[in-house]
Amino acid sequence: MDTRQDDLRRDLDAALHARKELGKEYEPELVDSFLSRLDARLDARVERRVAERMDDYEPAHRRRPHRPGPGPGSSGTRLAVISLVLGIPLTAIAASPQSGGFVGLIVSWAGIVGVNFAAAFGNRRDRDEPRARSRSRDDWD
């Protein structure tokens, strides 16, 4: 038998023996006392098992940090969708013979692609480079 079970059995035997000696009027206090010791043991066992399981996982300080990229709700995605939506009428206008035809089409789409590249690389630069320290007025002199 396990020593924890032996301790539990001894505590139960002591509670029953105390009940015999003290009488039924102390029974609620004896039961509460026994149950509080049992709860403490169960809590310790649960905490020990949780700690063992947590040891199996990689510590948070060793994990690679999450670097948020453009996601479904990010400004980069919104800019791309807006560019495509505005690209349809711009294509129709720029490709018309009055606006320059094929050259107008190339210029309008080059502008759309340029704006998207500038936004994408600007966000990437902000994410990858550490922030520059702020300079006082004396640093400029």
mmCIF file of C-alpha atoms in Angstrom:
data_model
loop_
_atom_site.group_PDB
_atom_site.id
_atom_site.type_symbol
_atom_site.label_atom_id
_atom_site.label_comp_id
_atom_site.label_asym_id
_atom_site.label_seq_id
_atom_site.Cartn_x
_atom_site.Cartn_y
_atom_site.Cartn_z
ATOM 1 C CA MET A 1 0.000 0.000 0.000
ATOM 2 C CA ASP A 2 1.183 3.532 -0.731
ATOM 3 C CA THR A 3 2.364 5.722 2.167
ATOM 4 C CA ARG A 4 -0.123 8.421 1.165
ATOM 5 C CA GLN A 5 -2.932 5.907 1.544
ATOM 6 C CA ASP A 6 -1.468 4.783 4.867
ATOM 7 C CA ASP A 7 -1.475 8.394 6.091
ATOM 8 C CA LEU A 8 -5.046 8.830 4.902
ATOM 9 C CA ARG A 9 -6.131 5.632 6.627
ATOM 10 C CA ARG A 10 -4.428 6.769 9.863
ATOM 11 C CA ASP A 11 -6.209 10.132 9.689
ATOM 12 C CA LEU A 12 -9.561 8.418 9.143
ATOM 13 C CA ASP A 13 -8.930 5.996 12.020
ATOM 14 C CA ALA A 14 -7.989 8.925 14.278
ATOM 15 C CA ALA A 15 -11.168 10.791 13.315
ATOM 16 C CA LEU A 16 -13.319 7.728 14.032
ATOM 17 C CA HIS A 17 -11.552 7.102 17.357
ATOM 18 C CA ALA A 18 -12.016 10.767 18.359
ATOM 19 C CA ARG A 19 -15.719 10.482 17.479
ATOM 20 C CA LYS A 20 -16.069 7.489 19.792
ATOM 21 C CA GLU A 21 -14.361 9.354 22.636
ATOM 22 C CA LEU A 22 -16.000 12.769 22.141
ATOM 23 C CA GLY A 23 -19.464 11.667 21.132
ATOM 24 C CA LYS A 24 -21.855 12.625 18.357
ATOM 25 C CA GLU A 25 -21.968 16.322 19.276
ATOM 26 C CA TYR A 26 -18.452 16.834 17.836
ATOM 27 C CA GLU A 27 -19.064 14.764 14.715
ATOM 28 C CA PRO A 28 -19.552 17.732 12.274
ATOM 29 C CA GLU A 29 -16.250 19.321 13.380
ATOM 30 C CA LEU A 30 -14.393 16.020 13.078
ATOM 31 C CA VAL A 31 -15.815 15.356 9.609
ATOM 32 C CA ASP A 32 -14.977 18.915 8.468
ATOM 33 C CA SER A 33 -11.434 18.554 9.793
ATOM 34 C CA PHE A 34 -10.938 15.240 8.009
ATOM 35 C CA LEU A 35 -12.394 16.569 4.767
ATOM 36 C CA SER A 36 -10.190 19.681 4.845
ATOM 37 C CA ARG A 37 -7.087 17.476 5.199
ATOM 38 C CA LEU A 38 -8.355 15.303 2.338
ATOM 39 C CA ASP A 39 -8.951 18.410 0.186
ATOM 40 C CA ALA A 40 -5.427 19.648 0.915
ATOM 41 C CA ARG A 41 -3.986 16.310 -0.181
ATOM 42 C CA LEU A 42 -6.058 16.283 -3.358
ATOM 43 C CA ASP A 43 -5.029 19.854 -4.161
ATOM 44 C CA ALA A 44 -1.365 18.958 -3.682
ATOM 45 C CA ARG A 45 -1.745 15.924 -5.943
ATOM 46 C CA VAL A 46 -3.454 17.958 -8.676
ATOM 47 C CA GLU A 47 -0.814 20.700 -8.466
ATOM 48 C CA ARG A 48 1.962 18.119 -8.708
ATOM 49 C CA ARG A 49 0.399 16.526 -11.802
ATOM 50 C CA VAL A 50 -0.141 19.891 -13.465
ATOM 51 C CA ALA A 51 3.479 20.821 -12.752
ATOM 52 C CA GLU A 52 4.652 17.530 -14.280
ATOM 53 C CA ARG A 53 2.617 18.163 -17.420
ATOM 54 C CA MET A 54 3.816 21.740 -17.677
ATOM 55 C CA ASP A 55 7.418 20.504 -17.555
ATOM 56 C CA ASP A 56 6.713 18.642 -20.802
ATOM 57 C CA TYR A 57 5.960 21.890 -22.619
ATOM 58 C CA GLU A 58 8.611 24.272 -23.889
ATOM 59 C CA PRO A 59 9.070 27.324 -21.663
ATOM 60 C CA ALA A 60 7.640 30.550 -23.023
ATOM 61 C CA HIS A 61 10.981 32.379 -22.921
ATOM 62 C CA ARG A 62 12.524 29.776 -25.259
ATOM 63 C CA ARG A 63 9.791 29.886 -27.857
ATOM 64 C CA ARG A 64 10.328 31.855 -31.011
ATOM 65 C CA PRO A 65 8.424 35.115 -30.712
ATOM 66 C CA HIS A 66 5.385 35.500 -32.883
ATOM 67 C CA ARG A 67 5.873 38.147 -35.511
ATOM 68 C CA PRO A 68 2.531 39.355 -36.722
ATOM 69 C CA GLY A 69 2.318 39.704 -40.449
ATOM 70 C CA PRO A 70 -0.467 40.936 -42.615
ATOM 71 C CA GLY A 71 -3.559 39.094 -41.519
ATOM 72 C CA PRO A 72 -7.170 39.197 -42.585
ATOM 73 C CA GLY A 73 -7.840 42.468 -40.778
ATOM 74 C CA SER A 74 -4.493 44.188 -41.240
ATOM 75 C CA SER A 75 -3.987 47.437 -43.091
ATOM 76 C CA GLY A 76 -1.874 45.651 -45.747
ATOM 77 C CA THR A 77 -4.757 43.394 -46.663
ATOM 78 C CA ARG A 78 -7.178 46.291 -46.719
ATOM 79 C CA LEU A 79 -4.868 48.266 -48.997
ATOM 80 C CA ALA A 80 -4.574 45.319 -51.395
ATOM 81 C CA VAL A 81 -8.343 44.868 -51.573
ATOM 82 C CA ILE A 82 -8.934 48.583 -52.091
ATOM 83 C CA SER A 83 -6.273 48.616 -54.802
ATOM 84 C CA LEU A 84 -7.964 45.793 -56.673
ATOM 85 C CA VAL A 85 -11.396 47.376 -56.342
ATOM 86 C CA LEU A 86 -10.122 50.743 -57.576
ATOM 87 C CA GLY A 87 -8.020 49.021 -60.230
ATOM 88 C CA ILE A 88 -11.114 47.964 -62.195
ATOM 89 C CA PRO A 89 -12.414 51.463 -62.996
ATOM 90 C CA LEU A 90 -8.862 52.805 -63.366
ATOM 91 C CA THR A 91 -8.182 50.106 -65.949
ATOM 92 C CA ALA A 92 -11.287 51.058 -67.890
ATOM 93 C CA ILE A 93 -10.435 54.764 -67.798
ATOM 94 C CA ALA A 94 -6.714 54.368 -68.528
ATOM 95 C CA ALA A 95 -7.227 51.899 -71.386
ATOM 96 C CA SER A 96 -9.631 54.164 -73.237
ATOM 97 C CA PRO A 97 -8.208 55.737 -76.403
ATOM 98 C CA GLN A 98 -8.696 59.263 -75.015
ATOM 99 C CA SER A 99 -6.487 58.520 -71.964
ATOM 100 C CA GLY A 100 -3.566 56.911 -73.728
ATOM 101 C CA GLY A 101 -4.622 53.345 -74.403
ATOM 102 C CA PHE A 102 -2.094 50.687 -73.484
ATOM 103 C CA VAL A 103 0.447 53.180 -72.093
ATOM 104 C CA GLY A 104 -2.201 54.620 -69.748
ATOM 105 C CA LEU A 105 -3.045 51.091 -68.596
ATOM 106 C CA ILE A 106 0.614 50.335 -67.794
ATOM 107 C CA VAL A 107 1.064 53.647 -65.947
ATOM 108 C CA SER A 108 -2.065 53.187 -63.809
ATOM 109 C CA TRP A 109 -1.184 49.608 -62.813
ATOM 110 C CA ALA A 110 2.446 50.572 -62.168
ATOM 111 C CA GLY A 111 1.131 53.185 -59.734
ATOM 112 C CA ILE A 112 -1.120 50.647 -58.003
ATOM 113 C CA VAL A 113 1.702 48.110 -57.719
ATOM 114 C CA GLY A 114 4.103 50.820 -56.501
ATOM 115 C CA VAL A 115 1.756 51.925 -53.731
ATOM 116 C CA ASN A 116 1.294 48.304 -52.582
ATOM 117 C CA PHE A 117 5.052 47.607 -52.616
ATOM 118 C CA ALA A 118 5.775 50.794 -50.701
ATOM 119 C CA ALA A 119 3.178 49.894 -48.061
ATOM 120 C CA ALA A 120 4.401 46.293 -47.767
ATOM 121 C CA PHE A 121 8.079 47.183 -47.419
ATOM 122 C CA GLY A 122 7.310 50.073 -45.093
ATOM 123 C CA ASN A 123 5.454 47.726 -42.733
ATOM 124 C CA ARG A 124 8.245 45.168 -42.969
ATOM 125 C CA ARG A 125 10.916 47.738 -42.148
ATOM 126 C CA ASP A 126 8.957 48.945 -39.111
ATOM 127 C CA ARG A 127 8.587 45.402 -37.857
ATOM 128 C CA ASP A 128 12.188 44.251 -38.435
ATOM 129 C CA GLU A 129 14.229 47.254 -37.293
ATOM 130 C CA PRO A 130 14.425 48.313 -33.676
ATOM 131 C CA ARG A 131 13.143 51.757 -32.899
ATOM 132 C CA ALA A 132 15.723 54.508 -33.123
ATOM 133 C CA ARG A 133 16.361 56.356 -29.902
ATOM 134 C CA SER A 134 14.967 59.820 -29.755
ATOM 135 C CA ARG A 135 17.571 62.531 -30.061
ATOM 136 C CA SER A 136 17.722 65.692 -28.092
ATOM 137 C CA ARG A 137 18.301 69.048 -29.702
ATOM 138 C CA ASP A 138 21.942 68.964 -28.537
ATOM 139 C CA ASP A 139 22.646 65.851 -30.668
ATOM 140 C CA TRP A 140 21.938 67.808 -33.841
ATOM 141 C CA ASP A 141 24.395 70.592 -33.159
#
